[in-house]
Coordinates of C-alpha atoms in Angstrom, one line a residue:
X1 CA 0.0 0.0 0.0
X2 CA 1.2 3.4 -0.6
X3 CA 2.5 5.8 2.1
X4 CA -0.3 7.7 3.7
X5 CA -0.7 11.0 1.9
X6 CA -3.3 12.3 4.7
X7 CA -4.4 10.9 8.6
X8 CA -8.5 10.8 8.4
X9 CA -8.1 13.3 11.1
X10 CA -5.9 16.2 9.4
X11 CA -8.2 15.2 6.1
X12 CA -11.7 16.1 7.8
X13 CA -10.4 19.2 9.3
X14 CA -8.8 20.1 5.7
X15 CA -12.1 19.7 3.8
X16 CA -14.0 20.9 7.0
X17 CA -16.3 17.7 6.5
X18 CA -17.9 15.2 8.6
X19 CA -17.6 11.4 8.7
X20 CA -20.4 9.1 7.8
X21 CA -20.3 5.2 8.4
X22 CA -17.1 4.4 8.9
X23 CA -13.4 6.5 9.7
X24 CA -10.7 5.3 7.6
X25 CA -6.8 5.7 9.5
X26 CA -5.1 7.3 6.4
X27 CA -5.7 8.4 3.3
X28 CA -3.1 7.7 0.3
X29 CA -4.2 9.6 -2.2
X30 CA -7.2 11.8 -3.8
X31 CA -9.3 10.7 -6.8
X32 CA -11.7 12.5 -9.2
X33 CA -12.5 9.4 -11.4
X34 CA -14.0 6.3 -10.2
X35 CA -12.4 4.1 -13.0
X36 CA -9.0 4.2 -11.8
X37 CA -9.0 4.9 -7.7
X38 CA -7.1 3.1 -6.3
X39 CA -7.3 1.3 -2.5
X40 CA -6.5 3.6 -0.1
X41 CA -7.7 7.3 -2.1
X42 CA -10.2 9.2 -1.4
X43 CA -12.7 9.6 -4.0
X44 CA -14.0 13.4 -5.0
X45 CA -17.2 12.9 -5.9
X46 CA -17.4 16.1 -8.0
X47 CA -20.4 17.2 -10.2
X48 CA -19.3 17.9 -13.9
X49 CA -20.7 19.0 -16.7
X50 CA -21.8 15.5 -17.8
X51 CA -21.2 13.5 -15.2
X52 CA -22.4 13.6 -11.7
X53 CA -19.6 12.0 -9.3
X54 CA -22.2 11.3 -7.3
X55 CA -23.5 8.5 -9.4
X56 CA -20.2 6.6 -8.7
X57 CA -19.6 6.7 -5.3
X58 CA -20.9 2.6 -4.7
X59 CA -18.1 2.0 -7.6
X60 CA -15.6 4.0 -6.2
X61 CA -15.8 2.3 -2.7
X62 CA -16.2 -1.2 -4.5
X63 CA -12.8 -0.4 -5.8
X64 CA -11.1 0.4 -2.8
X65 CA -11.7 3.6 -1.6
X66 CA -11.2 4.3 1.6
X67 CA -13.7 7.0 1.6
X68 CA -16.2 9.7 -0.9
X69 CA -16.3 12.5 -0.5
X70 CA -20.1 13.9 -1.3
X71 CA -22.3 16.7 -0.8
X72 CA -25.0 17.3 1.8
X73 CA -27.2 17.6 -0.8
X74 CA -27.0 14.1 -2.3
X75 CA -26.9 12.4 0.7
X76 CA -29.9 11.3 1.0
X77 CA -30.1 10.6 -3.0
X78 CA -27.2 7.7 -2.3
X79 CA -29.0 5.4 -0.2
X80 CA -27.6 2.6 1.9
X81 CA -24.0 2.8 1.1
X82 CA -21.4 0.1 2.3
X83 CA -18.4 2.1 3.4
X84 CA -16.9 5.3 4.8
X85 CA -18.5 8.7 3.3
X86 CA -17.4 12.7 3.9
X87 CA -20.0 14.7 3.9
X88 CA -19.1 18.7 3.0
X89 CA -21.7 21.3 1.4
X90 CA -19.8 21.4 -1.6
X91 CA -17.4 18.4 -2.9
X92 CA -15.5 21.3 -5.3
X93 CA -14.9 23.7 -2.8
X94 CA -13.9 20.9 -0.4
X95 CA -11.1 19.8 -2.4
X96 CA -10.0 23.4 -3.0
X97 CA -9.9 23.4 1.0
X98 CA -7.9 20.8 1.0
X99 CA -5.3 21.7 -1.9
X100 CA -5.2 25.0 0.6
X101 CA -4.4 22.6 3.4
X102 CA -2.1 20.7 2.0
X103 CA -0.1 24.2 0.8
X104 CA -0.5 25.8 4.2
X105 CA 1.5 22.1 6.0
X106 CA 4.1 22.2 3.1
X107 CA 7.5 23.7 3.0
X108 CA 8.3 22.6 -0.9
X109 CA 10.2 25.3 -3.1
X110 CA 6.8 26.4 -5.1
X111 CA 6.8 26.9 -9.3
X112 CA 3.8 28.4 -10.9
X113 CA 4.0 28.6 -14.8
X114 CA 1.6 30.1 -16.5
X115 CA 1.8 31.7 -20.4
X116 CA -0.3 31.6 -23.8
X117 CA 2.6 28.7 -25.1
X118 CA 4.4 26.6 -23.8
X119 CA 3.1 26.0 -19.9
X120 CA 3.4 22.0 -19.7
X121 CA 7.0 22.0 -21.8
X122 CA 8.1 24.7 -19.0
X123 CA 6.5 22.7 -16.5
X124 CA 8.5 19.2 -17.4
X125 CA 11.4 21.2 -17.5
X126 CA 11.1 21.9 -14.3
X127 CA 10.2 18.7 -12.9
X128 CA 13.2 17.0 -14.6
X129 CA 15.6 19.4 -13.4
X130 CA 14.2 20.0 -9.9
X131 CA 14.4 16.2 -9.4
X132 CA 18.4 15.9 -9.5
X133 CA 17.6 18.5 -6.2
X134 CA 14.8 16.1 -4.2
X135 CA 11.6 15.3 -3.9
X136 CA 9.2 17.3 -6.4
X137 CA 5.3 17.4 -7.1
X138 CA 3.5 18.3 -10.1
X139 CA 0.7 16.6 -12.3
X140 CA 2.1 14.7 -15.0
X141 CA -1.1 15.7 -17.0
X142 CA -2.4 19.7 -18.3
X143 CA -4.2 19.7 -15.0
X144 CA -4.4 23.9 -15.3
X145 CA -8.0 24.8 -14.3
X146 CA -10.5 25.2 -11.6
X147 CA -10.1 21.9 -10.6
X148 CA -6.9 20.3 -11.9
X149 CA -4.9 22.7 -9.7
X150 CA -6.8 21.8 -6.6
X151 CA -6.8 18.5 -7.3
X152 CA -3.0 18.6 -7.9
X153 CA -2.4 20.9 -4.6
X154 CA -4.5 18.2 -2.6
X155 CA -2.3 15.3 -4.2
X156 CA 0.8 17.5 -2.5
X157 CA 2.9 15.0 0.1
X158 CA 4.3 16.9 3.3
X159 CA 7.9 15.3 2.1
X160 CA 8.5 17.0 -1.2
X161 CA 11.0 19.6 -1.6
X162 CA 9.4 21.0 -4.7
X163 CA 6.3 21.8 -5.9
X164 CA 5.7 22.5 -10.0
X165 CA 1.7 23.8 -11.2
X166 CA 0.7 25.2 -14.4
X167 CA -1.8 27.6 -14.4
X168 CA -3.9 28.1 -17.7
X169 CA -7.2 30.5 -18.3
X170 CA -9.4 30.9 -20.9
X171 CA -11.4 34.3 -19.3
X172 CA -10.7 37.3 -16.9
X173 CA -10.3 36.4 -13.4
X174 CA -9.6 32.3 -13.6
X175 CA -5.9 32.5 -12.6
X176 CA -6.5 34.8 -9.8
X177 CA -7.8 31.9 -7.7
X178 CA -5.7 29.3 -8.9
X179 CA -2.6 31.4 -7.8
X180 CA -3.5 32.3 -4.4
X181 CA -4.6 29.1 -3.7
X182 CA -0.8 27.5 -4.9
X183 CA 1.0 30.8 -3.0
X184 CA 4.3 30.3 -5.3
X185 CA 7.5 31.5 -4.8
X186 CA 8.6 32.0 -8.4
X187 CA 6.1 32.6 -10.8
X188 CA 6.5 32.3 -14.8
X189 CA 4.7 34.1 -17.9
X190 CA 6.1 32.3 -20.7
X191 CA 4.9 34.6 -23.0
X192 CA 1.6 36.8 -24.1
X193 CA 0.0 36.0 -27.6
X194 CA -3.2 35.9 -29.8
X195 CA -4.9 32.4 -28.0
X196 CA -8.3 32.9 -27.0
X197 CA -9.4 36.2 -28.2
X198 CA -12.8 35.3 -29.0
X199 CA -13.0 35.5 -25.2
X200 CA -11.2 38.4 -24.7
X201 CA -11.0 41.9 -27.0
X202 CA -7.5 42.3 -27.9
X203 CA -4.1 40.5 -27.1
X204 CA -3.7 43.3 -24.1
X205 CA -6.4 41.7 -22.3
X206 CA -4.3 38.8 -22.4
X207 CA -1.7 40.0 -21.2
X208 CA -3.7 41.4 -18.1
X209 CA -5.1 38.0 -17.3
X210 CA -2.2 36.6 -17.2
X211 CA -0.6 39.2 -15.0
X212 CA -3.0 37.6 -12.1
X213 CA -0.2 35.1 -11.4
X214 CA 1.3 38.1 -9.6
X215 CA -1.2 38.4 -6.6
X216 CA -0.9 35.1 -5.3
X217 CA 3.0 35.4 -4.9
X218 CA 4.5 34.8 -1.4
X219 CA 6.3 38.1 0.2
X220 CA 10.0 38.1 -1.3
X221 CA 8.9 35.6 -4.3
X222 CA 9.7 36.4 -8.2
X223 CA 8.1 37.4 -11.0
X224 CA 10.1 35.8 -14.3
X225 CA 8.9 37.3 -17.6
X226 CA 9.6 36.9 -20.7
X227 CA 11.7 40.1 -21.5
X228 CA 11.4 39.9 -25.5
X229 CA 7.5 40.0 -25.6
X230 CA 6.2 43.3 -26.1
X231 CA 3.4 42.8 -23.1
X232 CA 7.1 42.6 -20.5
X233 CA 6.9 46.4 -19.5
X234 CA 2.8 45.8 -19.0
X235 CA 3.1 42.2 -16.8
X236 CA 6.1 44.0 -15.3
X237 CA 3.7 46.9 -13.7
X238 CA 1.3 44.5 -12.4
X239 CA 4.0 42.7 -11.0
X240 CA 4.7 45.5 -9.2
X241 CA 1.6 46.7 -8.6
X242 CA 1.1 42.8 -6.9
X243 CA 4.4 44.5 -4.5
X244 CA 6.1 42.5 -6.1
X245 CA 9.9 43.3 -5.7
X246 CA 12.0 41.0 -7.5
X247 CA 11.2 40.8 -11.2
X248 CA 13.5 38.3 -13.4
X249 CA 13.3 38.6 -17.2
X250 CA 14.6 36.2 -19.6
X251 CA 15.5 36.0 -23.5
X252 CA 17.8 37.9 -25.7
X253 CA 16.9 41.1 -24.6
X254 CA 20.4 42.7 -23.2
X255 CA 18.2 43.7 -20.2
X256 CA 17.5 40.2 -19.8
X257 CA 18.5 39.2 -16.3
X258 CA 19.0 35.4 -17.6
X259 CA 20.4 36.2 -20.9
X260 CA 20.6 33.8 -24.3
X261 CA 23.9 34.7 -25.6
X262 CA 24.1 32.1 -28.5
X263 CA 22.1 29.2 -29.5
X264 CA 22.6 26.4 -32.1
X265 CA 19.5 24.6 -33.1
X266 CA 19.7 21.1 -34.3
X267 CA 17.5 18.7 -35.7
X268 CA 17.0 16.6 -32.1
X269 CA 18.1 19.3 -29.7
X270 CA 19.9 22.7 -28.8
X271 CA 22.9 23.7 -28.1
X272 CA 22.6 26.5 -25.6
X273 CA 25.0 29.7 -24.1
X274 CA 23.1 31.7 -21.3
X275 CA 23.9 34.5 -18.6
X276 CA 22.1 33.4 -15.9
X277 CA 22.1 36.1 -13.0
X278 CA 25.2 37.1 -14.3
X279 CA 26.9 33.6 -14.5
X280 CA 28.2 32.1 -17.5
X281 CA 26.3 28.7 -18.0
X282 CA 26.7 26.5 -21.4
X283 CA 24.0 23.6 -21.9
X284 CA 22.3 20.9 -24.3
X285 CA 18.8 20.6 -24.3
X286 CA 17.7 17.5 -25.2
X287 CA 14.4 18.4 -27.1
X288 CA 14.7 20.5 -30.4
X289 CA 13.1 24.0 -30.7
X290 CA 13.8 27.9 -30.5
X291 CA 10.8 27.7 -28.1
X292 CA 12.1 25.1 -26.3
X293 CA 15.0 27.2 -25.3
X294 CA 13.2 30.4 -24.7
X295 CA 12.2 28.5 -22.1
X296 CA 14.9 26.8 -20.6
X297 CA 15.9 30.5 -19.8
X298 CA 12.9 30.6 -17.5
X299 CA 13.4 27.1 -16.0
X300 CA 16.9 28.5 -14.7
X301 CA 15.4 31.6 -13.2
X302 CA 12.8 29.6 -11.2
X303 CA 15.1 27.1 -10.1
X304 CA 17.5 30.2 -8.8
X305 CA 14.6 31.2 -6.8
X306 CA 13.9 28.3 -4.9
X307 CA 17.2 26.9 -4.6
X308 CA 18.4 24.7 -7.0
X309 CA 21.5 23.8 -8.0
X310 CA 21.6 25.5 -11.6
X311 CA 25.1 23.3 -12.7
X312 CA 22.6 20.3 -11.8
X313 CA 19.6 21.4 -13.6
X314 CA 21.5 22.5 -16.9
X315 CA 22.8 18.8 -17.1
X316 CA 19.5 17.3 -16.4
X317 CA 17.7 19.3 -19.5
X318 CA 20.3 17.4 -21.6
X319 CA 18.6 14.3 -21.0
X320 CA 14.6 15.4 -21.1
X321 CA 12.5 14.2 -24.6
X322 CA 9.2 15.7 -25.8
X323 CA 6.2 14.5 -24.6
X324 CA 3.3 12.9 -26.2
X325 CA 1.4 15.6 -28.5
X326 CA 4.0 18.1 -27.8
X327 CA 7.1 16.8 -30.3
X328 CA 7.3 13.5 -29.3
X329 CA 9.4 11.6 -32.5
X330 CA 8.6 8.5 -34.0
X331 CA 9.8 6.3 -37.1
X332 CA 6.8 5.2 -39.0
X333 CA 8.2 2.1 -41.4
X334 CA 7.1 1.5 -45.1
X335 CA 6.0 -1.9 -46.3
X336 CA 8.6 -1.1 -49.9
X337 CA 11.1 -0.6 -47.0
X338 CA 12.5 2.9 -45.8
X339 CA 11.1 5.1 -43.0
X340 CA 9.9 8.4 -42.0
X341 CA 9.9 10.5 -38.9
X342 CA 6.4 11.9 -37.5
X343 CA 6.3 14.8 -35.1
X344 CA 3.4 14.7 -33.1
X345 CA 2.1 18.2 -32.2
X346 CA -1.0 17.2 -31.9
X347 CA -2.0 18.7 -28.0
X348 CA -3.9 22.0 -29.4
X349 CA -2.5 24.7 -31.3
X350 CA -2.8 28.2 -31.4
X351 CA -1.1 31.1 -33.7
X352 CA 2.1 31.1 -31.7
X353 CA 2.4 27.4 -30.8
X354 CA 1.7 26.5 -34.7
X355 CA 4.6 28.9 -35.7
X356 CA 6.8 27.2 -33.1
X357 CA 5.7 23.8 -34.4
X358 CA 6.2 24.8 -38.3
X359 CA 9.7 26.3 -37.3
X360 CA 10.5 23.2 -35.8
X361 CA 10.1 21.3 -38.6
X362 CA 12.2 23.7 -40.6
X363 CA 14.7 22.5 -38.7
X364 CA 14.4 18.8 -39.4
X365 CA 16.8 17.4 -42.2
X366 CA 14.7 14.5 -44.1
X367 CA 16.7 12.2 -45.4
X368 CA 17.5 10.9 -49.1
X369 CA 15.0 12.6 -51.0
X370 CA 12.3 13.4 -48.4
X371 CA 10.2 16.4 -47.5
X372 CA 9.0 18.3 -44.9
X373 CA 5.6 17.4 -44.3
X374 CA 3.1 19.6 -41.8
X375 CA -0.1 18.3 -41.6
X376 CA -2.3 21.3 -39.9
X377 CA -5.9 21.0 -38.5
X378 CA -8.3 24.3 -37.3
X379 CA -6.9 26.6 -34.7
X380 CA -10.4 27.3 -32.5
X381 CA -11.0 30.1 -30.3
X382 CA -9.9 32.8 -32.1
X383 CA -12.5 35.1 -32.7
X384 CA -13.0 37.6 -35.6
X385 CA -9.1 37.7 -36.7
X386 CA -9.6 33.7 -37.2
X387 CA -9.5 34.0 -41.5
X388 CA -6.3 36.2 -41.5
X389 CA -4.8 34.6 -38.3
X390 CA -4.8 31.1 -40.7
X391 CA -3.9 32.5 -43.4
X392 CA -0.8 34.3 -42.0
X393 CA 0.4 31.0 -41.1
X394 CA 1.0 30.8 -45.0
X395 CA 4.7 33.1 -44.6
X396 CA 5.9 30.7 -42.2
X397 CA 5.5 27.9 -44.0
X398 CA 7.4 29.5 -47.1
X399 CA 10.0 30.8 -44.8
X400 CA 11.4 27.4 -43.3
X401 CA 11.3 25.4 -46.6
X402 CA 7.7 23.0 -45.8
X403 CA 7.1 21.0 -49.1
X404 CA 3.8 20.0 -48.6
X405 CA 1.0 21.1 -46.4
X406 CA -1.8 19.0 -45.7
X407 CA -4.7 21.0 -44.1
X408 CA -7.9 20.1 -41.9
X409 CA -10.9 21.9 -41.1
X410 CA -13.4 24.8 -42.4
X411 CA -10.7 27.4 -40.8
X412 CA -7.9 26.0 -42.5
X413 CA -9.8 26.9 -46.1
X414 CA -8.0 30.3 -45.4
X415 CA -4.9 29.2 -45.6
X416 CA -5.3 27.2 -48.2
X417 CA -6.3 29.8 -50.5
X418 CA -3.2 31.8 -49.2
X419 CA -1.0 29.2 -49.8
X420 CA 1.1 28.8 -53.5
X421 CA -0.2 25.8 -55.1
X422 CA 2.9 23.5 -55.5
X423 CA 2.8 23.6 -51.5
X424 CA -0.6 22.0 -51.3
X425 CA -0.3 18.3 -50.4
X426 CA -3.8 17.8 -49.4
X427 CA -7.5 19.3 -48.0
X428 CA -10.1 17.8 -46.1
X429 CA -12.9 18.5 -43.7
X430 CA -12.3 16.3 -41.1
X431 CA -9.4 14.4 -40.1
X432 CA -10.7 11.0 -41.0
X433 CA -11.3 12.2 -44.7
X434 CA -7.8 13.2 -44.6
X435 CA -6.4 9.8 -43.6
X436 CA -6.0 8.0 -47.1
X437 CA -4.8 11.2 -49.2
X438 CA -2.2 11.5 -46.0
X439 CA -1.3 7.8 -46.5
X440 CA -0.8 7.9 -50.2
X441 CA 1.2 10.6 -50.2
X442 CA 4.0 10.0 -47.7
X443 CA 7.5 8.7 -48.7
X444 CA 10.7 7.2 -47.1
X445 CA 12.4 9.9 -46.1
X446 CA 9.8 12.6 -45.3
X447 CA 9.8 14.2 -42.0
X448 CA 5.9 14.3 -41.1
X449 CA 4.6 17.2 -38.5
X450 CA 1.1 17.0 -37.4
X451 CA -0.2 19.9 -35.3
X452 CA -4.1 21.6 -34.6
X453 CA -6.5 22.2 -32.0
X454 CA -8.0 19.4 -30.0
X455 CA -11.9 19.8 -31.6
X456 CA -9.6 18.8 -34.8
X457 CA -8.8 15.4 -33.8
X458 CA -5.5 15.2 -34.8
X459 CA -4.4 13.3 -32.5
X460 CA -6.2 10.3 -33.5
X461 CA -4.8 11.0 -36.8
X462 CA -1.1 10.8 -35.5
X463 CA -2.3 7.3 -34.0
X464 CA -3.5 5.9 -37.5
X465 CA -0.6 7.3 -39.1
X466 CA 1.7 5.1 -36.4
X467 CA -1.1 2.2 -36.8
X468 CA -0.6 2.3 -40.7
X469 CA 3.1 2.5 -40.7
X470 CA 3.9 0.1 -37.5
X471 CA 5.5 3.3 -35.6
X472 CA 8.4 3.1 -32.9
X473 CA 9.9 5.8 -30.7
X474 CA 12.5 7.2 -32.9
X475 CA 15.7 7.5 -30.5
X476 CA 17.9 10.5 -31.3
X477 CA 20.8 8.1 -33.5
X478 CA 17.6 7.3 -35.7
X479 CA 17.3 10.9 -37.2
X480 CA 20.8 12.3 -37.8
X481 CA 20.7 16.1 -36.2
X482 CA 23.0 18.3 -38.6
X483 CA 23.3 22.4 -37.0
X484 CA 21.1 24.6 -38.7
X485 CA 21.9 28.2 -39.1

């Protein structure tokens, strides 16, 4: 059985409940999902916008749970239940209670990232290079919102010495919350771009709402901004306006207080020279990408702040891969003989992350006589700019050398009227009408990037492409990494 996360006791008074039926000792672990609780967790039964936890509660226990937790209001609903139940007025603001809890008994070095790109790479960063250090916490999942960063502040063990949350929004006020509930000692802004605007009226706004990371930092903690995005002096005044006193900025800017002196990007990682509080560090990263090291630059800041060993952490980034859906590499293998390499880019996409995902693959070198293949799906949740934001997208792909573009989606009709014709590998409206032009067309050789927004469903195309082509994890010797310019 797994160490006790939580005694009963300190649990009840966390989530200000009261026990029903039966009083577990301990408590080694918190659940939202009654599919995979495991003995010994306590099961959140939280009411969703489909589901109702509620209606799980006899399956959750049947599993192993050593207690639900449930609302007043159902109680009465559940009937005769075998096993112990927590009753609180409301199961969503219990667990927030309890991530408060478990924040208020912990004395971990505390990383909040939030940003419009790149808040789960910055996040892995951190974890990888934190653990060389100790113990660290974070959600190995997007868990960003109103309840993933409760639930991942609730999962927080009294023994780690580091504590790693992303913090994502999609209106006005949703971080605020979210950061005074994790109380971080350093927190990041990545950077500020066009994601989201049909929620929001211009890219400013953006910037503003991201600026609420600020208000929930601890006295003495650090703001780390990204110092070449035009919103720095903007997030920098509500940093300060926060009292905030200690404001890092990173990227080439000389003002930069963690500097990127030179950079060479390769085809499987990055070769990096940095300032970093004004000393000298050189360092590989071990996943490829300008982005990538933009934020490495951050990663170093934050682990200044709570103590890290930065000759440790630079060493550790050598080793790190990208994850599933953001860059992860595989061979896909042809039946005439030969292979390919797919990117998978799938996890969402936005303007900026799509540029970052098209750059990348300008950096790829196919092999023998391949091409560089994107395969592009809808970018949602962009408001009136969408048509022209899609379109746009066209320059980039001229600018680092992209063959052929296959395209998904109503919204990506834009930028296939934008694009010159010899570039156009393919158009369909859905990503399952795209599958056998997709198939046809690839070739030994070709270096295959696949990126869009989740509603796109391009990650089940990445998995029939790997299903068609009997895929394996491409390992860095399987995809030679010449420096690029």
């Amino acid at each position: 059985m797994s160490r006790p996360l939580w005694s009963y006791e300190a649990f009840l008074a966390g989530i200000k409940g009261r026990a029903f039926n039966t009083r577990p000792e301990t408590i080694t672990g918190i659940s939202i999902d009654s599919r995979t609780v495991q003995p010994g967790e306590a099961f959140f039964a939280i009411a969703g916008d489909r589901f109702d936890g509620h209606d799980y509660v006899s399956s959750a226990l049947a599993r192993g749970a050593a207690t639900a937790v449930v609302s007043e209001a159902r109680l009465i609903t559940l009937g005769r239940v075998k096993g112990s139940l927590t009753v609180v007025p409301d199961v969503l603001a219990a667990l927030a209670d309890l991530g408060r809890a478990a924040r208020a008994r912990s004395s971990a070095g505390v990383i909040a990232v939030t940003g419009s790109v790149g808040k789960t790479g910055t996040k892995e960063m951190l974890a990888r290079a934190l653990a060389t250090e100790g113990e660290v916490h974070y959600s190995p999942a997007s868990f960003n919102n109103h309840w993933g960063v409760p639930l991942t502040l609730a999962r927080l063990p009294e023994s780690a010495r580091f504590a790693v949350f992303e913090i994502g929004m999609n209106h006005a006020g949703e971080i605020d919350p979210l950061t005074r509930m994790v109380r971080p000692h350093a927190a990041i802004v990545t950077t500020v771009e066009p994601v989201h605007l049909e929620y929001f009226k211009n890219v400013k706004e953006i910037a503003k709402a991201k600026g609420e990371i600020f208000n929930g930092l601890v006295p003495g903690g650090a703001a780390i901004i990204n110092r070449d995005n035009p919103h720095y002096a903007a997030l920098a005044k509500m940093a300060k306006a926060a009292g905030v006193t200690r404001i890092i900025g990173f990227g080439e800017h000389l003002k930069a207080d963690v500097r990127l002196e030179k950079v060479k990007l390769k085809d499987i990682c990055s070769c990096v020279s940095a300032s970093v509080l004004g000393e000298p560090m050189t360092y590989k990263l071990g996943a490829p990408g300008r982005h990538v090291v933009q934020n490495s630059l951050a990663v170093l800041a934050a682990v200044s702040v709570v103590g890290g060993d930065l000759a440790k952490t630079a060493m550790a980034l050598g080793d790190m891969a990208a994850p599933k859906g953001r860059g992860e590499r595989h061979r896909l293998h042809f039946d005439e003989g030969g292979k390919a390499v797919l990117i998978d880019e799938s996890y969402n996409a936005n303007p900026a992350s799509m540029r970052a995902a098209i750059a990348l693959l300008g950096q790829a070198v196919p092999r023998h006589e391949g091409r560089r293949v994107a395969v592009l799906g809808d970018m949602r949740e962009l408001g009136k700019d969408t048509p022209t934001l899609h379109a746009e997208l066209a320059g980039i792909l001229v600018e680092s050398g992209i063959d052929q573009v296959f395209m998904v989606g109503p919204l990506m009709a834009s930028l296939r009227d934008a694009l010159p014709l010899r570039r156009i590998g393919g158009y369909a409206e859905t990503a399952k009408e795209l599958e056998p032009l997709l198939f046809e067309a690839l070739a030994p050789g070709d270096v295959i990037m696949v990126k869009g927004s989740n509603a796109s469903r391009m990650g089940p195309l990445v998995e029939a492409l790997k299903a068609r082509f009997a895929s394996s994890r491409a390992e860095a010797d399987d995809h030679h990494g010449q420096e690029m310019a």
